């Protein structure tokens, strides 16, 4: 995989997590990132799309205000801070990369992304 997501785990309702997505073979400076999640029995859901600082940013209504994205250029990593976690946030979370300017519809379709990480499990439970 060109992308590797990490940081998932078990967290109590109301807690926080930080997911990271490290890229190899390309720079996040040249790419946009999408975060998706998929719960058992559900389709993959787009959560966030970001073209970098000052660029296009889109959040799904279900996560706006609770999800914050940032990047670490030195590590070529994009991070997703998630707060106020709810049991319905339980899913496998995926990061994906797209060429900047490719995404024009929201939520962004999975077909707009050329690289995907293997996913990281987030479980919200007491």
PDB file of N, CA and C in Angstrom, residues 22-87:
ATOM      1  N   UNK A  22       0.115   7.930   6.639  1.00  0.00           N
ATOM      2  CA  UNK A  22       1.442   8.175   6.090  1.00  0.00           C
ATOM      3  C   UNK A  22       1.477   7.746   4.632  1.00  0.00           C
ATOM      4  N   UNK A  23       2.082   8.565   3.815  1.00  0.00           N
ATOM      5  CA  UNK A  23       2.170   8.267   2.385  1.00  0.00           C
ATOM      6  C   UNK A  23       3.600   7.911   2.005  1.00  0.00           C
ATOM      7  N   UNK A  24       3.703   6.957   1.125  1.00  0.00           N
ATOM      8  CA  UNK A  24       5.001   6.630   0.531  1.00  0.00           C
ATOM      9  C   UNK A  24       4.840   6.754  -0.980  1.00  0.00           C
ATOM     10  N   UNK A  25       5.874   7.034  -1.657  1.00  0.00           N
ATOM     11  CA  UNK A  25       5.921   7.119  -3.114  1.00  0.00           C
ATOM     12  C   UNK A  25       5.287   8.380  -3.684  1.00  0.00           C
ATOM     13  N   UNK A  26       4.655   9.217  -2.854  1.00  0.00           N
ATOM     14  CA  UNK A  26       4.207  10.523  -3.319  1.00  0.00           C
ATOM     15  C   UNK A  26       4.125  11.449  -2.115  1.00  0.00           C
ATOM     16  N   UNK A  27       4.049  12.756  -2.394  1.00  0.00           N
ATOM     17  CA  UNK A  27       4.001  13.754  -1.318  1.00  0.00           C
ATOM     18  C   UNK A  27       2.585  14.262  -1.132  1.00  0.00           C
ATOM     19  N   UNK A  28       2.207  14.423   0.151  1.00  0.00           N
ATOM     20  CA  UNK A  28       0.908  15.010   0.431  1.00  0.00           C
ATOM     21  C   UNK A  28       0.840  16.458  -0.055  1.00  0.00           C
ATOM     22  N   UNK A  29       1.961  17.090  -0.272  1.00  0.00           N
ATOM     23  CA  UNK A  29       1.946  18.463  -0.798  1.00  0.00           C
ATOM     24  C   UNK A  29       1.278  18.523  -2.169  1.00  0.00           C
ATOM     25  N   UNK A  30       1.354  17.426  -2.899  1.00  0.00           N
ATOM     26  CA  UNK A  30       0.832  17.397  -4.266  1.00  0.00           C
ATOM     27  C   UNK A  30      -0.520  16.697  -4.370  1.00  0.00           C
ATOM     28  N   UNK A  31      -1.027  16.218  -3.241  1.00  0.00           N
ATOM     29  CA  UNK A  31      -2.239  15.401  -3.290  1.00  0.00           C
ATOM     30  C   UNK A  31      -3.275  15.887  -2.298  1.00  0.00           C
ATOM     31  N   UNK A  32      -4.499  15.513  -2.556  1.00  0.00           N
ATOM     32  CA  UNK A  32      -5.597  15.746  -1.627  1.00  0.00           C
ATOM     33  C   UNK A  32      -5.876  14.456  -0.865  1.00  0.00           C
ATOM     34  N   UNK A  33      -6.405  14.589   0.315  1.00  0.00           N
ATOM     35  CA  UNK A  33      -6.692  13.423   1.143  1.00  0.00           C
ATOM     36  C   UNK A  33      -8.194  13.313   1.389  1.00  0.00           C
ATOM     37  N   UNK A  34      -8.664  12.101   1.399  1.00  0.00           N
ATOM     38  CA  UNK A  34     -10.038  11.826   1.797  1.00  0.00           C
ATOM     39  C   UNK A  34     -10.024  10.830   2.933  1.00  0.00           C
ATOM     40  N   UNK A  35     -10.924  11.001   3.878  1.00  0.00           N
ATOM     41  CA  UNK A  35     -11.121  10.019   4.935  1.00  0.00           C
ATOM     42  C   UNK A  35     -12.522   9.431   4.777  1.00  0.00           C
ATOM     43  N   UNK A  36     -12.585   8.128   4.877  1.00  0.00           N
ATOM     44  CA  UNK A  36     -13.830   7.391   4.720  1.00  0.00           C
ATOM     45  C   UNK A  36     -13.948   6.420   5.895  1.00  0.00           C
ATOM     46  N   UNK A  37     -15.138   5.902   6.075  1.00  0.00           N
ATOM     47  CA  UNK A  37     -15.305   4.829   7.045  1.00  0.00           C
ATOM     48  C   UNK A  37     -16.355   3.855   6.534  1.00  0.00           C
ATOM     49  N   UNK A  38     -16.258   2.637   7.033  1.00  0.00           N
ATOM     50  CA  UNK A  38     -17.208   1.608   6.636  1.00  0.00           C
ATOM     51  C   UNK A  38     -17.526   0.747   7.846  1.00  0.00           C
ATOM     52  N   UNK A  39     -18.785   0.752   8.211  1.00  0.00           N
ATOM     53  CA  UNK A  39     -19.261  -0.096   9.292  1.00  0.00           C
ATOM     54  C   UNK A  39     -19.806  -1.388   8.691  1.00  0.00           C
ATOM     55  N   UNK A  40     -19.836  -2.475   9.458  1.00  0.00           N
ATOM     56  CA  UNK A  40     -20.344  -3.745   8.933  1.00  0.00           C
ATOM     57  C   UNK A  40     -21.739  -3.588   8.351  1.00  0.00           C
ATOM     58  N   UNK A  41     -21.908  -4.091   7.128  1.00  0.00           N
ATOM     59  CA  UNK A  41     -23.203  -4.045   6.473  1.00  0.00           C
ATOM     60  C   UNK A  41     -23.519  -2.733   5.792  1.00  0.00           C
ATOM     61  N   UNK A  42     -22.622  -1.757   5.931  1.00  0.00           N
ATOM     62  CA  UNK A  42     -22.857  -0.445   5.330  1.00  0.00           C
ATOM     63  C   UNK A  42     -21.902  -0.183   4.172  1.00  0.00           C
ATOM     64  N   UNK A  43     -22.281   0.773   3.335  1.00  0.00           N
ATOM     65  CA  UNK A  43     -21.371   1.197   2.274  1.00  0.00           C
ATOM     66  C   UNK A  43     -20.293   2.110   2.860  1.00  0.00           C
ATOM     67  N   UNK A  44     -19.202   2.233   2.121  1.00  0.00           N
ATOM     68  CA  UNK A  44     -18.136   3.129   2.540  1.00  0.00           C
ATOM     69  C   UNK A  44     -18.650   4.568   2.466  1.00  0.00           C
ATOM     70  N   UNK A  45     -18.444   5.291   3.555  1.00  0.00           N
ATOM     71  CA  UNK A  45     -18.988   6.635   3.716  1.00  0.00           C
ATOM     72  C   UNK A  45     -17.880   7.671   3.692  1.00  0.00           C
ATOM     73  N   UNK A  46     -18.033   8.684   2.861  1.00  0.00           N
ATOM     74  CA  UNK A  46     -17.051   9.768   2.828  1.00  0.00           C
ATOM     75  C   UNK A  46     -17.270  10.695   4.020  1.00  0.00           C
ATOM     76  N   UNK A  47     -16.189  11.032   4.697  1.00  0.00           N
ATOM     77  CA  UNK A  47     -16.255  11.878   5.890  1.00  0.00           C
ATOM     78  C   UNK A  47     -15.632  13.249   5.689  1.00  0.00           C
ATOM     79  N   UNK A  48     -14.532  13.276   4.957  1.00  0.00           N
ATOM     80  CA  UNK A  48     -13.753  14.511   4.876  1.00  0.00           C
ATOM     81  C   UNK A  48     -12.928  14.504   3.606  1.00  0.00           C
ATOM     82  N   UNK A  49     -12.770  15.675   3.020  1.00  0.00           N
ATOM     83  CA  UNK A  49     -11.893  15.856   1.859  1.00  0.00           C
ATOM     84  C   UNK A  49     -11.107  17.134   2.093  1.00  0.00           C
ATOM     85  N   UNK A  50      -9.789  17.054   1.811  1.00  0.00           N
ATOM     86  CA  UNK A  50      -8.928  18.203   2.131  1.00  0.00           C
ATOM     87  C   UNK A  50      -7.823  18.313   1.120  1.00  0.00           C
ATOM     88  N   UNK A  51      -7.640  19.525   0.592  1.00  0.00           N
ATOM     89  CA  UNK A  51      -6.578  19.762  -0.376  1.00  0.00           C
ATOM     90  C   UNK A  51      -5.402  20.516   0.241  1.00  0.00           C
ATOM     91  N   UNK A  52      -5.308  20.516   1.546  1.00  0.00           N
ATOM     92  CA  UNK A  52      -4.187  21.172   2.197  1.00  0.00           C
ATOM     93  C   UNK A  52      -4.563  22.550   2.724  1.00  0.00           C
ATOM     94  N   UNK A  53      -3.668  23.141   3.470  1.00  0.00           N
ATOM     95  CA  UNK A  53      -3.934  24.444   4.089  1.00  0.00           C
ATOM     96  C   UNK A  53      -4.327  25.466   3.037  1.00  0.00           C
ATOM     97  N   UNK A  54      -5.462  26.101   3.245  1.00  0.00           N
ATOM     98  CA  UNK A  54      -5.955  27.088   2.294  1.00  0.00           C
ATOM     99  C   UNK A  54      -6.677  26.515   1.104  1.00  0.00           C
ATOM    100  N   UNK A  55      -6.720  25.213   1.008  1.00  0.00           N
ATOM    101  CA  UNK A  55      -7.367  24.547  -0.116  1.00  0.00           C
ATOM    102  C   UNK A  55      -8.794  24.130   0.200  1.00  0.00           C
ATOM    103  N   UNK A  56      -9.382  23.445  -0.730  1.00  0.00           N
ATOM    104  CA  UNK A  56     -10.763  22.986  -0.564  1.00  0.00           C
ATOM    105  C   UNK A  56     -10.844  22.051   0.636  1.00  0.00           C
ATOM    106  N   UNK A  57     -11.849  22.272   1.465  1.00  0.00           N
ATOM    107  CA  UNK A  57     -12.115  21.407   2.605  1.00  0.00           C
ATOM    108  C   UNK A  57     -13.608  21.110   2.652  1.00  0.00           C
ATOM    109  N   UNK A  58     -13.929  19.840   2.823  1.00  0.00           N
ATOM    110  CA  UNK A  58     -15.330  19.427   2.929  1.00  0.00           C
ATOM    111  C   UNK A  58     -15.445  18.428   4.069  1.00  0.00           C
ATOM    112  N   UNK A  59     -16.454  18.592   4.885  1.00  0.00           N
ATOM    113  CA  UNK A  59     -16.749  17.656   5.968  1.00  0.00           C
ATOM    114  C   UNK A  59     -18.188  17.166   5.805  1.00  0.00           C
ATOM    115  N   UNK A  60     -18.401  15.888   6.060  1.00  0.00           N
ATOM    116  CA  UNK A  60     -19.761  15.371   6.144  1.00  0.00           C
ATOM    117  C   UNK A  60     -20.457  15.996   7.359  1.00  0.00           C
ATOM    118  N   UNK A  61     -21.762  16.195   7.258  1.00  0.00           N
ATOM    119  CA  UNK A  61     -22.509  16.793   8.369  1.00  0.00           C
ATOM    120  C   UNK A  61     -22.343  15.997   9.663  1.00  0.00           C
ATOM    121  N   UNK A  62     -22.201  14.676   9.519  1.00  0.00           N
ATOM    122  CA  UNK A  62     -22.133  13.809  10.702  1.00  0.00           C
ATOM    123  C   UNK A  62     -20.862  14.005  11.512  1.00  0.00           C
ATOM    124  N   UNK A  63     -19.836  14.643  10.913  1.00  0.00           N
ATOM    125  CA  UNK A  63     -18.552  14.770  11.622  1.00  0.00           C
ATOM    126  C   UNK A  63     -18.078  16.205  11.778  1.00  0.00           C
ATOM    127  N   UNK A  64     -18.745  17.143  11.120  1.00  0.00           N
ATOM    128  CA  UNK A  64     -18.285  18.527  11.187  1.00  0.00           C
ATOM    129  C   UNK A  64     -18.325  19.017  12.626  1.00  0.00           C
ATOM    130  N   UNK A  65     -17.227  19.649  13.024  1.00  0.00           N
ATOM    131  CA  UNK A  65     -17.088  20.128  14.391  1.00  0.00           C
ATOM    132  C   UNK A  65     -16.408  19.138  15.309  1.00  0.00           C
ATOM    133  N   UNK A  66     -16.330  17.882  14.907  1.00  0.00           N
ATOM    134  CA  UNK A  66     -15.686  16.863  15.728  1.00  0.00           C
ATOM    135  C   UNK A  66     -14.415  16.331  15.086  1.00  0.00           C
ATOM    136  N   UNK A  67     -14.259  16.493  13.791  1.00  0.00           N
ATOM    137  CA  UNK A  67     -13.107  16.000  13.055  1.00  0.00           C
ATOM    138  C   UNK A  67     -12.275  17.194  12.618  1.00  0.00           C
ATOM    139  N   UNK A  68     -10.972  17.125  12.891  1.00  0.00           N
ATOM    140  CA  UNK A  68     -10.050  18.184  12.483  1.00  0.00           C
ATOM    141  C   UNK A  68      -8.863  17.553  11.787  1.00  0.00           C
ATOM    142  N   UNK A  69      -8.501  18.100  10.652  1.00  0.00           N
ATOM    143  CA  UNK A  69      -7.407  17.523   9.873  1.00  0.00           C
ATOM    144  C   UNK A  69      -6.201  18.437   9.909  1.00  0.00           C
ATOM    145  N   UNK A  70      -5.025  17.825   9.852  1.00  0.00           N
ATOM    146  CA  UNK A  70      -3.779  18.585   9.813  1.00  0.00           C
ATOM    147  C   UNK A  70      -2.736  17.753   9.100  1.00  0.00           C
ATOM    148  N   UNK A  71      -1.616  18.376   8.757  1.00  0.00           N
ATOM    149  CA  UNK A  71      -0.561  17.597   8.120  1.00  0.00           C
ATOM    150  C   UNK A  71       0.791  17.895   8.750  1.00  0.00           C
ATOM    151  N   UNK A  72       1.680  16.944   8.588  1.00  0.00           N
ATOM    152  CA  UNK A  72       3.070  17.057   9.049  1.00  0.00           C
ATOM    153  C   UNK A  72       3.939  16.810   7.826  1.00  0.00           C
ATOM    154  N   UNK A  73       4.390  17.889   7.208  1.00  0.00           N
ATOM    155  CA  UNK A  73       5.144  17.748   5.967  1.00  0.00           C
ATOM    156  C   UNK A  73       6.433  16.962   6.169  1.00  0.00           C
ATOM    157  N   UNK A  74       7.066  17.145   7.303  1.00  0.00           N
ATOM    158  CA  UNK A  74       8.343  16.463   7.554  1.00  0.00           C
ATOM    159  C   UNK A  74       8.167  14.949   7.560  1.00  0.00           C
ATOM    160  N   UNK A  75       7.009  14.488   8.014  1.00  0.00           N
ATOM    161  CA  UNK A  75       6.743  13.050   8.078  1.00  0.00           C
ATOM    162  C   UNK A  75       5.883  12.583   6.907  1.00  0.00           C
ATOM    163  N   UNK A  76       5.491  13.508   6.041  1.00  0.00           N
ATOM    164  CA  UNK A  76       4.604  13.184   4.924  1.00  0.00           C
ATOM    165  C   UNK A  76       3.367  12.437   5.425  1.00  0.00           C
ATOM    166  N   UNK A  77       2.784  12.995   6.465  1.00  0.00           N
ATOM    167  CA  UNK A  77       1.653  12.356   7.135  1.00  0.00           C
ATOM    168  C   UNK A  77       0.523  13.353   7.305  1.00  0.00           C
ATOM    169  N   UNK A  78      -0.697  12.858   7.114  1.00  0.00           N
ATOM    170  CA  UNK A  78      -1.894  13.638   7.394  1.00  0.00           C
ATOM    171  C   UNK A  78      -2.566  13.025   8.614  1.00  0.00           C
ATOM    172  N   UNK A  79      -3.018  13.849   9.532  1.00  0.00           N
ATOM    173  CA  UNK A  79      -3.628  13.350  10.760  1.00  0.00           C
ATOM    174  C   UNK A  79      -5.061  13.841  10.880  1.00  0.00           C
ATOM    175  N   UNK A  80      -5.869  12.998  11.486  1.00  0.00           N
ATOM    176  CA  UNK A  80      -7.276  13.295  11.713  1.00  0.00           C
ATOM    177  C   UNK A  80      -7.557  13.192  13.204  1.00  0.00           C
ATOM    178  N   UNK A  81      -7.852  14.313  13.831  1.00  0.00           N
ATOM    179  CA  UNK A  81      -8.212  14.336  15.244  1.00  0.00           C
ATOM    180  C   UNK A  81      -9.724  14.202  15.362  1.00  0.00           C
ATOM    181  N   UNK A  82     -10.155  13.207  16.115  1.00  0.00           N
ATOM    182  CA  UNK A  82     -11.592  12.962  16.279  1.00  0.00           C
ATOM    183  C   UNK A  82     -11.931  13.132  17.745  1.00  0.00           C
ATOM    184  N   UNK A  83     -12.904  13.971  18.037  1.00  0.00           N
ATOM    185  CA  UNK A  83     -13.335  14.202  19.410  1.00  0.00           C
ATOM    186  C   UNK A  83     -14.805  13.828  19.570  1.00  0.00           C
ATOM    187  N   UNK A  84     -15.237  13.798  20.816  1.00  0.00           N
ATOM    188  CA  UNK A  84     -16.635  13.505  21.148  1.00  0.00           C
ATOM    189  C   UNK A  84     -17.140  12.266  20.418  1.00  0.00           C
ATOM    190  N   UNK A  85     -16.361  11.208  20.488  1.00  0.00           N
ATOM    191  CA  UNK A  85     -16.700   9.983  19.755  1.00  0.00           C
ATOM    192  C   UNK A  85     -18.002   9.381  20.267  1.00  0.00           C
ATOM    193  N   UNK A  86     -18.750   8.824  19.330  1.00  0.00           N
ATOM    194  CA  UNK A  86     -20.041   8.214  19.613  1.00  0.00           C
ATOM    195  C   UNK A  86     -19.997   6.749  19.183  1.00  0.00           C
ATOM    196  N   UNK A  87     -20.840   5.911  19.776  1.00  0.00           N
ATOM    197  CA  UNK A  87     -20.858   4.509  19.344  1.00  0.00           C
ATOM    198  C   UNK A  87     -21.093   4.353  17.842  1.00  0.00           C
TER     199      UNK A  87
END
